[in-house]
mmCIF file of C-alpha atoms and ligand atoms in Angstrom:
data_model
loop_
_atom_site.group_PDB
_atom_site.id
_atom_site.type_symbol
_atom_site.label_atom_id
_atom_site.label_comp_id
_atom_site.label_asym_id
_atom_site.label_seq_id
_atom_site.Cartn_x
_atom_site.Cartn_y
_atom_site.Cartn_z
ATOM 1 C CA MET A 225 -12.300 20.390 6.400
ATOM 2 C CA ARG A 226 -9.145 20.605 4.033
ATOM 3 C CA ILE A 227 -7.366 17.596 2.906
ATOM 4 C CA LEU A 228 -4.270 17.643 0.845
ATOM 5 C CA LEU A 229 -3.524 14.383 -0.486
ATOM 6 C CA LEU A 230 0.035 13.339 -2.385
ATOM 7 C CA GLY A 231 0.452 10.607 -4.541
ATOM 8 C CA LYS A 232 -3.108 11.068 -6.185
ATOM 9 C CA ASP A 233 -1.877 9.291 -9.412
ATOM 10 C CA GLY A 234 -0.853 6.077 -7.816
ATOM 11 C CA GLN A 235 -2.695 2.928 -6.894
ATOM 12 C CA VAL A 236 -4.189 3.951 -3.650
ATOM 13 C CA GLY A 237 -3.753 7.959 -3.965
ATOM 14 C CA SER A 238 -6.222 7.705 -7.536
ATOM 15 C CA GLU A 239 -8.636 5.957 -5.383
ATOM 16 C CA LEU A 240 -8.549 7.982 -2.274
ATOM 17 C CA GLN A 241 -9.241 10.698 -5.038
ATOM 18 C CA ARG A 242 -12.705 9.795 -5.377
ATOM 19 C CA THR A 243 -13.163 8.343 -1.738
ATOM 20 C CA LEU A 244 -12.083 11.878 0.020
ATOM 21 C CA ALA A 245 -13.675 14.113 -2.258
ATOM 22 C CA PRO A 246 -17.301 14.044 -0.484
ATOM 23 C CA LEU A 247 -15.372 14.761 3.017
ATOM 24 C CA GLY A 248 -14.178 18.236 2.486
ATOM 25 C CA GLU A 249 -12.060 20.329 0.355
ATOM 26 C CA LEU A 250 -9.589 18.224 -1.525
ATOM 27 C CA VAL A 251 -6.269 19.424 -2.902
ATOM 28 C CA ALA A 252 -4.680 16.438 -4.880
ATOM 29 C CA TRP A 253 -1.416 16.585 -5.938
ATOM 30 C CA ASP A 254 1.254 13.932 -7.671
ATOM 31 C CA ILE A 255 4.616 14.469 -8.443
ATOM 32 C CA GLY A 256 4.050 17.263 -11.085
ATOM 33 C CA GLU A 257 2.700 19.597 -8.368
ATOM 34 C CA LEU A 258 5.128 18.805 -5.625
ATOM 35 C CA ASN A 259 8.176 16.741 -6.265
ATOM 36 C CA LEU A 260 8.475 14.903 -2.829
ATOM 37 C CA SER A 261 12.577 14.227 -3.283
ATOM 38 C CA GLN A 262 12.862 17.872 -2.847
ATOM 39 C CA ALA A 263 12.675 18.225 0.768
ATOM 40 C CA LYS A 264 13.068 21.984 0.710
ATOM 41 C CA LEU A 265 9.990 22.541 -1.314
ATOM 42 C CA ILE A 266 7.683 20.779 0.516
ATOM 43 C CA GLY A 267 7.140 22.986 3.846
ATOM 44 C CA GLU A 268 6.191 26.215 1.650
ATOM 45 C CA ALA A 269 3.824 24.040 -0.581
ATOM 46 C CA VAL A 270 2.130 22.204 2.190
ATOM 47 C CA ARG A 271 1.710 25.743 4.283
ATOM 48 C CA SER A 272 -0.022 26.932 0.830
ATOM 49 C CA VAL A 273 -2.556 24.719 1.285
ATOM 50 C CA GLN A 274 -3.210 25.047 5.180
ATOM 51 C CA PRO A 275 -4.805 21.505 5.561
ATOM 52 C CA ASP A 276 -6.363 19.643 8.413
ATOM 53 C CA ILE A 277 -5.215 16.547 7.099
ATOM 54 C CA ILE A 278 -2.440 15.126 5.225
ATOM 55 C CA ILE A 279 -2.712 12.037 3.296
ATOM 56 C CA ASN A 280 0.551 10.535 1.932
ATOM 57 C CA PRO A 281 0.191 7.465 -0.077
ATOM 58 C CA ALA A 282 3.183 8.881 -2.255
ATOM 59 C CA ALA A 283 6.517 7.125 -2.035
ATOM 60 C CA TYR A 284 8.873 5.146 -4.287
ATOM 61 C CA THR A 285 7.581 2.150 -4.847
ATOM 62 C CA ALA A 286 9.926 0.544 -7.182
ATOM 63 C CA VAL A 287 11.095 -2.156 -4.962
ATOM 64 C CA ASP A 288 13.869 -3.530 -7.197
ATOM 65 C CA ARG A 289 15.085 -0.193 -8.607
ATOM 66 C CA ALA A 290 15.433 1.230 -5.201
ATOM 67 C CA GLU A 291 18.481 -1.446 -5.220
ATOM 68 C CA SER A 292 20.515 1.337 -7.618
ATOM 69 C CA GLU A 293 18.544 4.081 -6.656
ATOM 70 C CA PRO A 294 18.841 3.972 -2.651
ATOM 71 C CA ASP A 295 19.336 7.967 -2.173
ATOM 72 C CA LEU A 296 16.149 8.773 -4.526
ATOM 73 C CA ALA A 297 14.131 5.960 -2.262
ATOM 74 C CA ARG A 298 15.589 7.554 0.787
ATOM 75 C CA ALA A 299 14.561 11.059 -0.160
ATOM 76 C CA VAL A 300 10.715 10.298 -1.080
ATOM 77 C CA ASN A 301 10.232 7.257 1.489
ATOM 78 C CA ALA A 302 12.251 8.944 4.376
ATOM 79 C CA GLU A 303 12.905 12.360 4.300
ATOM 80 C CA ALA A 304 9.462 13.624 2.816
ATOM 81 C CA PRO A 305 7.441 12.160 5.465
ATOM 82 C CA GLY A 306 9.673 13.548 8.217
ATOM 83 C CA VAL A 307 9.068 17.053 6.504
ATOM 84 C CA LEU A 308 5.236 16.607 6.229
ATOM 85 C CA ALA A 309 5.189 15.075 9.560
ATOM 86 C CA GLU A 310 6.758 18.634 10.756
ATOM 87 C CA GLU A 311 4.520 20.882 8.843
ATOM 88 C CA ALA A 312 1.575 18.966 9.858
ATOM 89 C CA GLN A 313 2.299 19.543 13.538
ATOM 90 C CA ARG A 314 3.064 23.069 12.996
ATOM 91 C CA LEU A 315 -0.209 23.374 11.157
ATOM 92 C CA GLY A 316 -2.569 21.447 13.769
ATOM 93 C CA ALA A 317 -3.020 18.845 11.018
ATOM 94 C CA VAL A 318 -2.883 15.050 11.372
ATOM 95 C CA LEU A 319 -0.675 13.285 9.070
ATOM 96 C CA ILE A 320 -2.022 9.766 7.695
ATOM 97 C CA HIS A 321 1.117 7.869 6.024
ATOM 98 C CA PHE A 322 1.166 4.662 4.297
ATOM 99 C CA SER A 323 3.918 2.168 4.955
ATOM 100 C CA THR A 324 4.913 -1.400 3.723
ATOM 101 C CA ASP A 325 4.841 -5.510 5.243
ATOM 102 C CA TYR A 326 8.676 -5.003 3.880
ATOM 103 C CA VAL A 327 9.500 -3.590 6.596
ATOM 104 C CA PHE A 328 9.718 -6.868 8.330
ATOM 105 C CA ASP A 329 12.245 -9.715 6.979
ATOM 106 C CA GLY A 330 9.635 -12.529 6.889
ATOM 107 C CA ALA A 331 11.373 -15.100 8.799
ATOM 108 C CA LYS A 332 8.507 -15.184 11.869
ATOM 109 C CA GLY A 333 6.553 -17.486 9.906
ATOM 110 C CA ALA A 334 3.267 -15.887 11.071
ATOM 111 C CA PRO A 335 1.513 -13.086 10.616
ATOM 112 C CA TYR A 336 2.973 -9.748 11.921
ATOM 113 C CA THR A 337 1.292 -7.620 14.511
ATOM 114 C CA GLU A 338 2.584 -4.117 15.071
ATOM 115 C CA ASP A 339 4.518 -5.059 18.231
ATOM 116 C CA ASP A 340 6.911 -6.836 16.083
ATOM 117 C CA VAL A 341 10.097 -5.412 15.492
ATOM 118 C CA PRO A 342 10.846 -4.716 12.114
ATOM 119 C CA ASN A 343 14.191 -5.665 10.284
ATOM 120 C CA PRO A 344 13.905 -4.517 6.425
ATOM 121 C CA ILE A 345 15.985 -7.159 3.814
ATOM 122 C CA ASN A 346 16.037 -4.446 1.168
ATOM 123 C CA THR A 347 16.385 -1.085 0.545
ATOM 124 C CA TYR A 348 12.829 0.154 -0.126
ATOM 125 C CA GLY A 349 12.211 -2.142 3.058
ATOM 126 C CA HIS A 350 14.605 0.105 4.902
ATOM 127 C CA THR A 351 13.556 3.540 3.771
ATOM 128 C CA LYS A 352 9.917 2.990 4.518
ATOM 129 C CA LEU A 353 10.910 2.168 7.868
ATOM 130 C CA GLU A 354 13.009 4.978 8.142
ATOM 131 C CA GLY A 355 10.253 7.058 7.092
ATOM 132 C CA GLU A 356 7.949 5.520 9.797
ATOM 133 C CA LYS A 357 10.313 6.437 12.417
ATOM 134 C CA VAL A 358 10.771 9.699 11.664
ATOM 135 C CA VAL A 359 7.016 10.360 11.507
ATOM 136 C CA GLN A 360 6.754 9.406 14.991
ATOM 137 C CA GLN A 361 10.050 10.731 16.323
ATOM 138 C CA VAL A 362 8.205 14.229 15.222
ATOM 139 C CA GLY A 363 5.340 12.958 17.348
ATOM 140 C CA GLY A 364 2.576 15.078 16.165
ATOM 141 C CA PRO A 365 -1.215 13.475 15.485
ATOM 142 C CA HIS A 366 -0.010 10.544 13.028
ATOM 143 C CA LEU A 367 -1.514 7.389 11.983
ATOM 144 C CA ILE A 368 1.098 5.078 10.120
ATOM 145 C CA LEU A 369 -0.629 2.704 7.835
ATOM 146 C CA ARG A 370 1.131 -0.443 7.163
ATOM 147 C CA THR A 371 -0.327 -2.277 4.117
ATOM 148 C CA SER A 372 0.555 -4.932 2.056
ATOM 149 C CA TRP A 373 0.620 -6.180 -1.834
ATOM 150 C CA VAL A 374 -1.524 -3.275 -3.190
ATOM 151 C CA TYR A 375 -3.356 -3.987 -6.488
ATOM 152 C CA SER A 376 -5.298 -2.100 -8.959
ATOM 153 C CA MET A 377 -7.095 -3.616 -11.998
ATOM 154 C CA ARG A 378 -6.362 -0.551 -13.318
ATOM 155 C CA PHE A 379 -2.596 -0.440 -13.185
ATOM 156 C CA ASP A 380 -0.160 -2.923 -14.467
ATOM 157 C CA SER A 381 -0.470 -5.324 -11.018
ATOM 158 C CA PHE A 382 0.383 -8.699 -10.071
ATOM 159 C CA PRO A 383 -3.791 -9.241 -11.199
ATOM 160 C CA THR A 384 -3.578 -7.839 -14.426
ATOM 161 C CA LYS A 385 -0.264 -9.434 -15.277
ATOM 162 C CA VAL A 386 -1.886 -13.266 -14.247
ATOM 163 C CA LEU A 387 -4.814 -12.661 -16.612
ATOM 164 C CA ARG A 388 -2.331 -11.278 -19.378
ATOM 165 C CA TRP A 389 -0.343 -14.305 -18.744
ATOM 166 C CA ALA A 390 -3.482 -16.387 -19.101
ATOM 167 C CA ARG A 391 -4.609 -15.157 -21.963
ATOM 168 C CA LYS A 392 -0.698 -15.667 -24.038
ATOM 169 C CA GLN A 393 0.414 -18.658 -22.450
ATOM 170 C CA GLN A 394 -0.423 -22.195 -21.663
ATOM 171 C CA VAL A 395 1.994 -22.657 -18.634
ATOM 172 C CA ILE A 396 2.702 -20.163 -15.972
ATOM 173 C CA ARG A 397 4.820 -20.568 -13.135
ATOM 174 C CA ILE A 398 4.352 -18.528 -9.847
ATOM 175 C CA VAL A 399 6.289 -18.103 -6.679
ATOM 176 C CA GLU A 400 4.849 -20.082 -4.015
ATOM 177 C CA ASP A 401 7.409 -19.224 -1.453
ATOM 178 C CA GLN A 402 6.531 -15.574 -0.884
ATOM 179 C CA VAL A 403 3.159 -14.946 1.255
ATOM 180 C CA SER A 404 1.500 -12.058 2.286
ATOM 181 C CA CYS A 405 -1.857 -10.061 2.271
ATOM 182 C CA PRO A 406 -3.218 -8.883 -1.089
ATOM 183 C CA THR A 407 -5.027 -5.457 -0.780
ATOM 184 C CA TRP A 408 -7.257 -4.025 -3.123
ATOM 185 C CA SER A 409 -6.232 -0.350 -3.544
ATOM 186 C CA ARG A 410 -10.072 0.644 -3.463
ATOM 187 C CA MET A 411 -10.826 -1.306 0.083
ATOM 188 C CA LEU A 412 -7.984 0.720 1.237
ATOM 189 C CA ALA A 413 -9.164 4.202 0.179
ATOM 190 C CA GLU A 414 -12.648 3.137 1.280
ATOM 191 C CA ILE A 415 -11.554 2.214 4.570
ATOM 192 C CA THR A 416 -9.347 5.688 5.003
ATOM 193 C CA ALA A 417 -12.574 7.628 3.943
ATOM 194 C CA LEU A 418 -14.714 5.753 6.364
ATOM 195 C CA LEU A 419 -12.254 6.260 8.948
ATOM 196 C CA LEU A 420 -12.330 9.827 8.313
ATOM 197 C CA ALA A 421 -16.287 10.145 8.376
ATOM 198 C CA LYS A 422 -16.214 8.510 11.705
ATOM 199 C CA ALA A 423 -13.672 10.534 13.524
ATOM 200 C CA GLY A 424 -16.064 13.473 13.343
ATOM 201 C CA THR A 425 -15.490 17.073 13.080
ATOM 202 C CA ASP A 426 -12.348 17.111 15.353
ATOM 203 C CA VAL A 427 -10.685 14.716 13.410
ATOM 204 C CA VAL A 428 -7.267 15.922 14.259
ATOM 205 C CA THR A 429 -7.858 15.441 18.195
ATOM 206 C CA TRP A 430 -9.557 12.216 17.303
ATOM 207 C CA LEU A 431 -7.024 10.562 15.302
ATOM 208 C CA GLY A 432 -4.043 12.366 17.545
ATOM 209 C CA GLU A 433 -5.154 10.651 20.365
ATOM 210 C CA ARG A 434 -5.108 7.308 18.514
ATOM 211 C CA SER A 435 -1.452 7.817 16.809
ATOM 212 C CA GLY A 436 0.638 5.186 15.762
ATOM 213 C CA VAL A 437 1.224 2.242 13.792
ATOM 214 C CA TYR A 438 -1.515 0.324 12.380
ATOM 215 C CA HIS A 439 -1.468 -3.028 10.211
ATOM 216 C CA LEU A 440 -4.443 -2.738 7.596
ATOM 217 C CA ALA A 441 -4.739 -5.242 4.661
ATOM 218 C CA GLY A 442 -6.686 -7.712 3.028
ATOM 219 C CA GLU A 443 -7.899 -10.258 5.942
ATOM 220 C CA GLY A 444 -6.126 -13.594 5.886
ATOM 221 C CA SER A 445 -3.048 -14.363 3.736
ATOM 222 C CA ALA A 446 -1.791 -16.074 0.713
ATOM 223 C CA SER A 447 1.169 -17.274 -1.146
ATOM 224 C CA ARG A 448 1.708 -15.644 -4.860
ATOM 225 C CA LEU A 449 0.648 -18.947 -6.409
ATOM 226 C CA GLU A 450 -2.461 -19.083 -4.086
ATOM 227 C CA TRP A 451 -3.333 -15.153 -5.473
ATOM 228 C CA ALA A 452 -2.859 -16.040 -8.902
ATOM 229 C CA LYS A 453 -5.265 -19.361 -9.105
ATOM 230 C CA ALA A 454 -7.785 -17.312 -7.157
ATOM 231 C CA VAL A 455 -7.385 -14.233 -9.799
ATOM 232 C CA LEU A 456 -8.005 -16.960 -12.527
ATOM 233 C CA ARG A 457 -11.155 -18.654 -10.611
ATOM 234 C CA PHE A 458 -12.697 -15.204 -10.279
ATOM 235 C CA ASP A 459 -11.710 -13.666 -14.027
ATOM 236 C CA PRO A 460 -15.181 -13.337 -15.391
ATOM 237 C CA ARG A 461 -13.773 -13.857 -18.640
ATOM 238 C CA ARG A 462 -12.440 -17.385 -18.485
ATOM 239 C CA GLU A 463 -12.964 -18.193 -21.824
ATOM 240 C CA GLU A 464 -10.401 -15.800 -22.876
ATOM 241 C CA GLN A 465 -7.786 -17.857 -21.308
ATOM 242 C CA ILE A 466 -5.434 -20.285 -22.792
ATOM 243 C CA VAL A 467 -3.648 -21.298 -19.656
ATOM 244 C CA GLU A 468 -3.553 -25.345 -19.145
ATOM 245 C CA GLU A 469 -1.218 -25.345 -15.850
ATOM 246 C CA VAL A 470 0.118 -23.292 -13.345
ATOM 247 C CA HIS A 471 2.923 -24.606 -11.787
ATOM 248 C CA PRO A 472 4.843 -23.536 -8.413
ATOM 249 C CA ALA A 473 7.781 -22.056 -8.643
ATOM 250 C CA ARG A 474 10.546 -20.466 -5.993
ATOM 251 C CA SER A 475 11.623 -16.992 -5.678
ATOM 252 C CA GLU A 476 15.412 -18.459 -6.568
ATOM 253 C CA ASP A 477 13.616 -19.268 -10.284
ATOM 254 C CA PHE A 478 13.270 -15.272 -10.909
ATOM 255 C CA PRO A 479 16.429 -13.483 -9.170
ATOM 256 C CA THR A 480 15.574 -10.027 -8.737
ATOM 257 C CA PRO A 481 17.897 -7.000 -7.528
ATOM 258 C CA ALA A 482 15.839 -6.900 -4.299
ATOM 259 C CA ARG A 483 15.083 -9.669 -1.847
ATOM 260 C CA ARG A 484 11.477 -10.415 -0.942
ATOM 261 C CA PRO A 485 10.354 -11.478 2.686
ATOM 262 C CA GLU A 486 9.263 -15.055 2.875
ATOM 263 C CA CYS A 487 5.814 -14.257 4.953
ATOM 264 C CA SER A 488 5.271 -10.850 5.526
ATOM 265 C CA ALA A 489 1.618 -11.354 6.184
ATOM 266 C CA LEU A 490 -0.016 -8.445 8.454
ATOM 267 C CA LYS A 491 -2.538 -9.161 11.606
ATOM 268 C CA CYS A 492 -4.661 -6.447 11.165
ATOM 269 C CA ASP A 493 -6.561 -6.643 14.816
ATOM 270 C CA ARG A 494 -5.593 -3.604 15.998
ATOM 271 C CA PHE A 495 -6.855 -1.382 13.248
ATOM 272 C CA ARG A 496 -10.425 -3.524 14.136
ATOM 273 C CA ARG A 497 -10.323 -3.312 17.413
ATOM 274 C CA VAL A 498 -9.425 0.517 18.051
ATOM 275 C CA PHE A 499 -11.369 2.191 15.126
ATOM 276 C CA GLY A 500 -14.298 -0.525 14.731
ATOM 277 C CA LEU A 501 -13.418 -1.128 10.900
ATOM 278 C CA GLY A 502 -11.567 -3.519 8.852
ATOM 279 C CA LEU A 503 -11.197 -4.981 5.478
ATOM 280 C CA PRO A 504 -12.917 -7.632 3.999
ATOM 281 C CA THR A 505 -10.888 -10.937 3.215
ATOM 282 C CA TRP A 506 -8.319 -10.608 0.446
ATOM 283 C CA GLU A 507 -10.378 -13.071 -1.424
ATOM 284 C CA GLU A 508 -13.576 -11.065 -1.251
ATOM 285 C CA SER A 509 -12.208 -8.066 -2.302
ATOM 286 C CA LEU A 510 -10.279 -9.627 -5.253
ATOM 287 C CA ARG A 511 -13.769 -11.237 -6.515
ATOM 288 C CA LEU A 512 -15.397 -7.969 -6.734
ATOM 289 C CA ALA A 513 -12.319 -6.130 -7.910
ATOM 290 C CA VAL A 514 -11.930 -8.541 -11.051
ATOM 291 C CA GLU A 515 -15.659 -8.673 -11.684
ATOM 292 C CA GLU A 516 -15.729 -5.146 -11.307
ATOM 293 C CA GLU A 517 -13.126 -3.808 -13.274
ATOM 294 C CA LEU A 518 -12.979 -6.121 -16.452
HETATM 295 N N1 NAP B 232 2.497 -1.173 -4.012
HETATM 296 C C1 NAP B 232 2.593 -2.175 -3.035
HETATM 297 O O1 NAP B 232 2.560 -3.509 -3.367
HETATM 298 C C2 NAP B 232 2.454 -1.776 -1.638
HETATM 299 C C3 NAP B 232 2.457 -2.699 -0.555
HETATM 300 C C4 NAP B 232 2.732 -2.318 0.759
HETATM 301 C C5 NAP B 232 2.685 -1.214 0.708
HETATM 302 N N2 NAP B 232 2.703 -0.386 -0.098
HETATM 303 C C6 NAP B 232 2.601 1.324 0.249
HETATM 304 O O2 NAP B 232 1.512 1.854 0.148
HETATM 305 C C7 NAP B 232 1.552 3.158 -0.475
HETATM 306 C C8 NAP B 232 0.729 3.489 -1.885
HETATM 307 O O3 NAP B 232 1.088 2.436 -2.795
HETATM 308 P P1 NAP B 232 0.852 2.448 -3.934
HETATM 309 O O4 NAP B 232 0.847 0.762 -4.665
HETATM 310 O O5 NAP B 232 -0.370 3.059 -4.403
HETATM 311 O O6 NAP B 232 1.901 3.279 -4.792
HETATM 312 P P2 NAP B 232 2.202 3.544 -6.269
HETATM 313 O O7 NAP B 232 0.941 3.142 -7.213
HETATM 314 O O8 NAP B 232 3.694 3.538 -6.856
HETATM 315 O O9 NAP B 232 1.838 5.067 -6.358
HETATM 316 C C9 NAP B 232 2.871 6.360 -5.648
HETATM 317 C C10 NAP B 232 2.587 7.714 -6.487
HETATM 318 O O10 NAP B 232 3.601 8.330 -5.569
HETATM 319 C C11 NAP B 232 4.173 8.943 -6.488
HETATM 320 N N3 NAP B 232 5.473 9.552 -6.386
HETATM 321 C C12 NAP B 232 6.732 8.690 -6.648
HETATM 322 N N4 NAP B 232 8.120 9.474 -6.649
HETATM 323 C C13 NAP B 232 7.278 11.209 -6.077
HETATM 324 C C14 NAP B 232 7.766 11.907 -5.815
HETATM 325 N N5 NAP B 232 9.211 12.375 -5.689
HETATM 326 N N6 NAP B 232 7.157 12.928 -5.279
HETATM 327 C C15 NAP B 232 5.643 13.321 -5.771
HETATM 328 N N7 NAP B 232 5.378 12.284 -6.022
HETATM 329 C C16 NAP B 232 5.970 11.003 -5.960
HETATM 330 C C17 NAP B 232 4.451 8.077 -7.555
HETATM 331 O O11 NAP B 232 4.296 8.614 -8.968
HETATM 332 P P3 NAP B 232 5.086 7.846 -10.441
HETATM 333 O O12 NAP B 232 4.083 6.806 -10.709
HETATM 334 O O13 NAP B 232 5.140 8.854 -11.385
HETATM 335 O O14 NAP B 232 6.025 7.444 -9.688
HETATM 336 C C18 NAP B 232 2.710 7.580 -7.504
HETATM 337 O O15 NAP B 232 1.788 8.349 -7.875
HETATM 338 C C19 NAP B 232 2.832 3.694 -0.341
HETATM 339 O O16 NAP B 232 3.347 4.171 0.569
HETATM 340 C C20 NAP B 232 3.473 2.107 -0.615
HETATM 341 O O17 NAP B 232 4.805 2.101 0.099
HETATM 342 C C21 NAP B 232 2.338 -0.329 -1.491
#
């Protein structure tokens, strides 16, 4: 089985490099090997690998910057997945493509299922939704895995920022009007590899028969404030924290170029039902992540 992984240096991609390695011959690229904003380069590059599986966690993920660079965000998040889907179909391969909770507007007030109608409220969300649609339109074997609030303890992510603030400031303020599902990049990479192992030898047919959109994120949901408090609670070096007060704030207290949905939590029942696999609760993953990585 030959696997082509794109975005190998990102939060999810760097973990996938490890979890996919035992499953077959892995070719792992990032922007240095193939710039996904240049659609015309993609086809030939993919054909040179002849993969059975293409896994694409590569994306333009700078949510605020996307507001001023919509063309670049669109090239990477919408056009590139379309070309990858076409090449996968031509080669008889399956495409596993990652997407986001930010395809939703957050107004539902409850976790979203795959049947809810997306309505993005920022450029990043629009481009990711366009990417989903184009993969579906091509119609080859594909899984679109929508995840949310991805973090890695080895990157500048929300938990690592919270720990840094807590060691420098006595008071920190965190928004409480944004709710979603914190998702550890390592768990996401583990479950992706488990899914491929479970698919068996005819992975393209098995996954192809189950093509579609799936929600896959840490079980349960939290506000950013609850997430931050859990990070501080699980911190194995709590004695280094000088923070005394963690105050709730509103999104409008920290104006950003891109709007964020209020509640974009994802309900992941479909993935569990179809594949018999699921991610642990966001708190359990966070506990393992914080303890292991520090
Ligand atoms: N992070 C989140 O909170 C979050 C939430 C929901 C969904 N997701 C989705 O989950 C997936 C993985 O996210 P992540 O957090 O692992 O993202 P990430 O850490 O930003 O990784 C994305 C990778 O893609 C690479 N990339 C960017 N532009 C590229 C280009 N033009 N050509 C080739 N590679 C390019 C990035 O390289 P550079 O670092 O050099 O740009 C990076 O290595 C993405 O589909 C994302 O939309 C993420």
